[in-house]
């Protein structure tokens, strides 16, 4: 979990599917991309499993998460632009922190086959996933 200004962000690598229901009670499956704590509230960044009209392939929706009971959470779409922007910025900061590469290659998602990469340039030939993006 990355910490940023007393906020916490958990980037989620697993592909667990969460099913939510639209206004017409149709099931819609989502992947949870991240969980962000912002001002004491929890938010989930969710990407639809299937393409969704009006939403790009690399875009996500943000839901406020509240505990409904001991086993279930409620997901409420966030419509407040200032909250959307703040939560998304927390997510972007966490992603940037996770992907920083001074070529020490000490991040969780690095596929580097070397114990240590000592290049000091902006380029990196150690195989780090983030350098291909």
PDB file of C-alpha atoms in Angstrom:
ATOM      1  CA  UNK A   1       0.000   0.000   0.000  1.00  0.00           C
ATOM      2  CA  UNK A   2       1.437   3.354  -1.007  1.00  0.00           C
ATOM      3  CA  UNK A   3       1.010   6.273   1.346  1.00  0.00           C
ATOM      4  CA  UNK A   4       0.636   9.837   0.162  1.00  0.00           C
ATOM      5  CA  UNK A   5      -0.177  12.814   2.400  1.00  0.00           C
ATOM      6  CA  UNK A   6      -1.946  10.691   5.019  1.00  0.00           C
ATOM      7  CA  UNK A   7      -3.948   8.952   2.278  1.00  0.00           C
ATOM      8  CA  UNK A   8      -3.524   5.307   1.365  1.00  0.00           C
ATOM      9  CA  UNK A   9      -3.772   3.698  -2.045  1.00  0.00           C
ATOM     10  CA  UNK A  10      -3.791  -0.023  -2.713  1.00  0.00           C
ATOM     11  CA  UNK A  11      -3.022  -0.965  -6.316  1.00  0.00           C
ATOM     12  CA  UNK A  12      -4.731  -4.256  -7.065  1.00  0.00           C
ATOM     13  CA  UNK A  13      -3.029  -6.797  -9.353  1.00  0.00           C
ATOM     14  CA  UNK A  14      -5.473  -9.685  -9.090  1.00  0.00           C
ATOM     15  CA  UNK A  15      -8.334 -10.019 -11.521  1.00  0.00           C
ATOM     16  CA  UNK A  16     -11.177 -10.586  -9.093  1.00  0.00           C
ATOM     17  CA  UNK A  17     -14.498  -9.702 -10.686  1.00  0.00           C
ATOM     18  CA  UNK A  18     -17.007  -7.600  -8.766  1.00  0.00           C
ATOM     19  CA  UNK A  19     -20.567  -7.592 -10.068  1.00  0.00           C
ATOM     20  CA  UNK A  20     -22.585  -4.408  -9.639  1.00  0.00           C
ATOM     21  CA  UNK A  21     -26.044  -3.642 -10.989  1.00  0.00           C
ATOM     22  CA  UNK A  22     -27.052  -0.751 -13.237  1.00  0.00           C
ATOM     23  CA  UNK A  23     -30.215   1.391 -12.986  1.00  0.00           C
ATOM     24  CA  UNK A  24     -32.232  -1.318 -14.745  1.00  0.00           C
ATOM     25  CA  UNK A  25     -30.911  -4.024 -12.388  1.00  0.00           C
ATOM     26  CA  UNK A  26     -28.697  -5.571 -15.091  1.00  0.00           C
ATOM     27  CA  UNK A  27     -25.435  -7.117 -13.819  1.00  0.00           C
ATOM     28  CA  UNK A  28     -22.220  -5.341 -14.841  1.00  0.00           C
ATOM     29  CA  UNK A  29     -18.867  -6.981 -14.079  1.00  0.00           C
ATOM     30  CA  UNK A  30     -15.873  -4.883 -13.031  1.00  0.00           C
ATOM     31  CA  UNK A  31     -12.216  -5.380 -12.191  1.00  0.00           C
ATOM     32  CA  UNK A  32     -11.105  -3.409  -9.133  1.00  0.00           C
ATOM     33  CA  UNK A  33      -8.005  -1.459 -10.166  1.00  0.00           C
ATOM     34  CA  UNK A  34      -7.282   0.282  -6.870  1.00  0.00           C
ATOM     35  CA  UNK A  35      -8.693   1.158  -3.491  1.00  0.00           C
ATOM     36  CA  UNK A  36      -8.043   4.730  -2.365  1.00  0.00           C
ATOM     37  CA  UNK A  37      -8.544   6.162   1.099  1.00  0.00           C
ATOM     38  CA  UNK A  38      -9.291   9.864   0.839  1.00  0.00           C
ATOM     39  CA  UNK A  39     -10.370  12.055   3.761  1.00  0.00           C
ATOM     40  CA  UNK A  40     -11.368   9.033   5.813  1.00  0.00           C
ATOM     41  CA  UNK A  41     -13.567   7.558   3.075  1.00  0.00           C
ATOM     42  CA  UNK A  42     -12.780   4.603   0.796  1.00  0.00           C
ATOM     43  CA  UNK A  43     -13.088   4.666  -2.980  1.00  0.00           C
ATOM     44  CA  UNK A  44     -12.681   1.937  -5.597  1.00  0.00           C
ATOM     45  CA  UNK A  45     -11.415   2.534  -9.113  1.00  0.00           C
ATOM     46  CA  UNK A  46     -13.236  -0.008 -11.263  1.00  0.00           C
ATOM     47  CA  UNK A  47     -12.819  -0.986 -14.915  1.00  0.00           C
ATOM     48  CA  UNK A  48     -15.651  -2.809 -16.681  1.00  0.00           C
ATOM     49  CA  UNK A  49     -14.831  -6.341 -17.849  1.00  0.00           C
ATOM     50  CA  UNK A  50     -16.798  -5.774 -21.076  1.00  0.00           C
ATOM     51  CA  UNK A  51     -16.601  -2.538 -23.099  1.00  0.00           C
ATOM     52  CA  UNK A  52     -19.022   0.069 -21.784  1.00  0.00           C
ATOM     53  CA  UNK A  53     -20.638   2.790 -23.883  1.00  0.00           C
ATOM     54  CA  UNK A  54     -19.074   6.180 -23.198  1.00  0.00           C
ATOM     55  CA  UNK A  55     -16.064   4.724 -21.387  1.00  0.00           C
ATOM     56  CA  UNK A  56     -12.681   4.209 -23.042  1.00  0.00           C
ATOM     57  CA  UNK A  57     -10.831   0.906 -22.738  1.00  0.00           C
ATOM     58  CA  UNK A  58      -8.244   2.421 -20.383  1.00  0.00           C
ATOM     59  CA  UNK A  59     -10.740   4.450 -18.320  1.00  0.00           C
ATOM     60  CA  UNK A  60     -12.185   3.568 -14.937  1.00  0.00           C
ATOM     61  CA  UNK A  61     -15.167   4.554 -12.833  1.00  0.00           C
ATOM     62  CA  UNK A  62     -14.821   5.667  -9.220  1.00  0.00           C
ATOM     63  CA  UNK A  63     -17.190   4.382  -6.551  1.00  0.00           C
ATOM     64  CA  UNK A  64     -17.432   5.313  -2.881  1.00  0.00           C
ATOM     65  CA  UNK A  65     -17.260   2.102  -0.852  1.00  0.00           C
ATOM     66  CA  UNK A  66     -19.200   1.745   2.383  1.00  0.00           C
ATOM     67  CA  UNK A  67     -19.675  -1.319   4.534  1.00  0.00           C
ATOM     68  CA  UNK A  68     -23.203  -2.594   4.045  1.00  0.00           C
ATOM     69  CA  UNK A  69     -22.870  -5.459   6.526  1.00  0.00           C
ATOM     70  CA  UNK A  70     -20.065  -7.719   7.785  1.00  0.00           C
ATOM     71  CA  UNK A  71     -19.752  -9.526   4.447  1.00  0.00           C
ATOM     72  CA  UNK A  72     -20.836  -6.975   1.829  1.00  0.00           C
ATOM     73  CA  UNK A  73     -19.814  -3.524   0.696  1.00  0.00           C
ATOM     74  CA  UNK A  74     -22.005  -0.980  -1.075  1.00  0.00           C
ATOM     75  CA  UNK A  75     -20.604   0.827  -4.138  1.00  0.00           C
ATOM     76  CA  UNK A  76     -22.012   4.294  -4.831  1.00  0.00           C
ATOM     77  CA  UNK A  77     -20.937   6.153  -8.012  1.00  0.00           C
ATOM     78  CA  UNK A  78     -19.043   9.361  -7.238  1.00  0.00           C
ATOM     79  CA  UNK A  79     -20.445  12.390  -9.035  1.00  0.00           C
ATOM     80  CA  UNK A  80     -18.664  15.227  -7.189  1.00  0.00           C
ATOM     81  CA  UNK A  81     -16.007  16.438  -9.653  1.00  0.00           C
ATOM     82  CA  UNK A  82     -13.650  17.640  -6.900  1.00  0.00           C
ATOM     83  CA  UNK A  83     -13.738  14.235  -5.177  1.00  0.00           C
ATOM     84  CA  UNK A  84     -13.297  12.411  -8.506  1.00  0.00           C
ATOM     85  CA  UNK A  85     -10.267  14.545  -9.311  1.00  0.00           C
ATOM     86  CA  UNK A  86      -8.714  14.194  -5.845  1.00  0.00           C
ATOM     87  CA  UNK A  87      -9.181  10.411  -5.705  1.00  0.00           C
ATOM     88  CA  UNK A  88      -7.864   9.950  -9.231  1.00  0.00           C
ATOM     89  CA  UNK A  89      -4.824  12.128  -8.443  1.00  0.00           C
ATOM     90  CA  UNK A  90      -4.091   9.972  -5.375  1.00  0.00           C
ATOM     91  CA  UNK A  91      -4.251   6.922  -7.640  1.00  0.00           C
ATOM     92  CA  UNK A  92      -1.936   8.526 -10.231  1.00  0.00           C
ATOM     93  CA  UNK A  93       0.574   9.448  -7.515  1.00  0.00           C
ATOM     94  CA  UNK A  94       0.586   5.864  -6.218  1.00  0.00           C
ATOM     95  CA  UNK A  95       1.092   4.490  -9.740  1.00  0.00           C
ATOM     96  CA  UNK A  96       3.950   6.930 -10.334  1.00  0.00           C
ATOM     97  CA  UNK A  97       5.578   5.938  -7.031  1.00  0.00           C
ATOM     98  CA  UNK A  98       5.247   2.242  -7.882  1.00  0.00           C
ATOM     99  CA  UNK A  99       6.710   2.727 -11.340  1.00  0.00           C
ATOM    100  CA  UNK A 100       9.621   5.016 -10.489  1.00  0.00           C
ATOM    101  CA  UNK A 101      12.787   3.504 -11.762  1.00  0.00           C
ATOM    102  CA  UNK A 102      16.136   4.824 -10.816  1.00  0.00           C
ATOM    103  CA  UNK A 103      17.079   1.348 -12.032  1.00  0.00           C
ATOM    104  CA  UNK A 104      17.315  -0.008  -8.535  1.00  0.00           C
ATOM    105  CA  UNK A 105      14.418  -2.210  -9.670  1.00  0.00           C
ATOM    106  CA  UNK A 106      12.967  -2.607  -6.207  1.00  0.00           C
ATOM    107  CA  UNK A 107       9.287  -2.449  -7.076  1.00  0.00           C
ATOM    108  CA  UNK A 108       6.859  -5.346  -6.772  1.00  0.00           C
ATOM    109  CA  UNK A 109       5.862  -5.590 -10.434  1.00  0.00           C
ATOM    110  CA  UNK A 110       9.381  -5.525 -11.905  1.00  0.00           C
ATOM    111  CA  UNK A 111      10.230  -8.493 -14.141  1.00  0.00           C
ATOM    112  CA  UNK A 112      13.923  -7.633 -13.996  1.00  0.00           C
ATOM    113  CA  UNK A 113      16.042 -10.776 -14.149  1.00  0.00           C
ATOM    114  CA  UNK A 114      18.990  -8.996 -12.549  1.00  0.00           C
ATOM    115  CA  UNK A 115      19.529  -8.636  -8.824  1.00  0.00           C
ATOM    116  CA  UNK A 116      20.497  -5.033  -9.416  1.00  0.00           C
ATOM    117  CA  UNK A 117      20.502  -2.740 -12.435  1.00  0.00           C
ATOM    118  CA  UNK A 118      23.058   0.039 -12.164  1.00  0.00           C
ATOM    119  CA  UNK A 119      22.339   2.140 -15.251  1.00  0.00           C
ATOM    120  CA  UNK A 120      21.901   5.804 -14.430  1.00  0.00           C
ATOM    121  CA  UNK A 121      20.150   6.945 -17.617  1.00  0.00           C
ATOM    122  CA  UNK A 122      16.437   7.429 -18.229  1.00  0.00           C
ATOM    123  CA  UNK A 123      16.529   4.338 -20.429  1.00  0.00           C
ATOM    124  CA  UNK A 124      16.569   0.893 -18.928  1.00  0.00           C
ATOM    125  CA  UNK A 125      17.299  -2.398 -20.628  1.00  0.00           C
ATOM    126  CA  UNK A 126      16.669  -4.545 -17.598  1.00  0.00           C
ATOM    127  CA  UNK A 127      13.192  -5.651 -18.708  1.00  0.00           C
ATOM    128  CA  UNK A 128      11.121  -3.587 -16.269  1.00  0.00           C
ATOM    129  CA  UNK A 129       7.485  -3.671 -17.443  1.00  0.00           C
ATOM    130  CA  UNK A 130       6.994   0.044 -16.915  1.00  0.00           C
ATOM    131  CA  UNK A 131       9.802   1.009 -19.279  1.00  0.00           C
ATOM    132  CA  UNK A 132       7.830  -0.435 -22.202  1.00  0.00           C
ATOM    133  CA  UNK A 133       4.888   1.914 -21.586  1.00  0.00           C
TER     134      UNK A 133
END
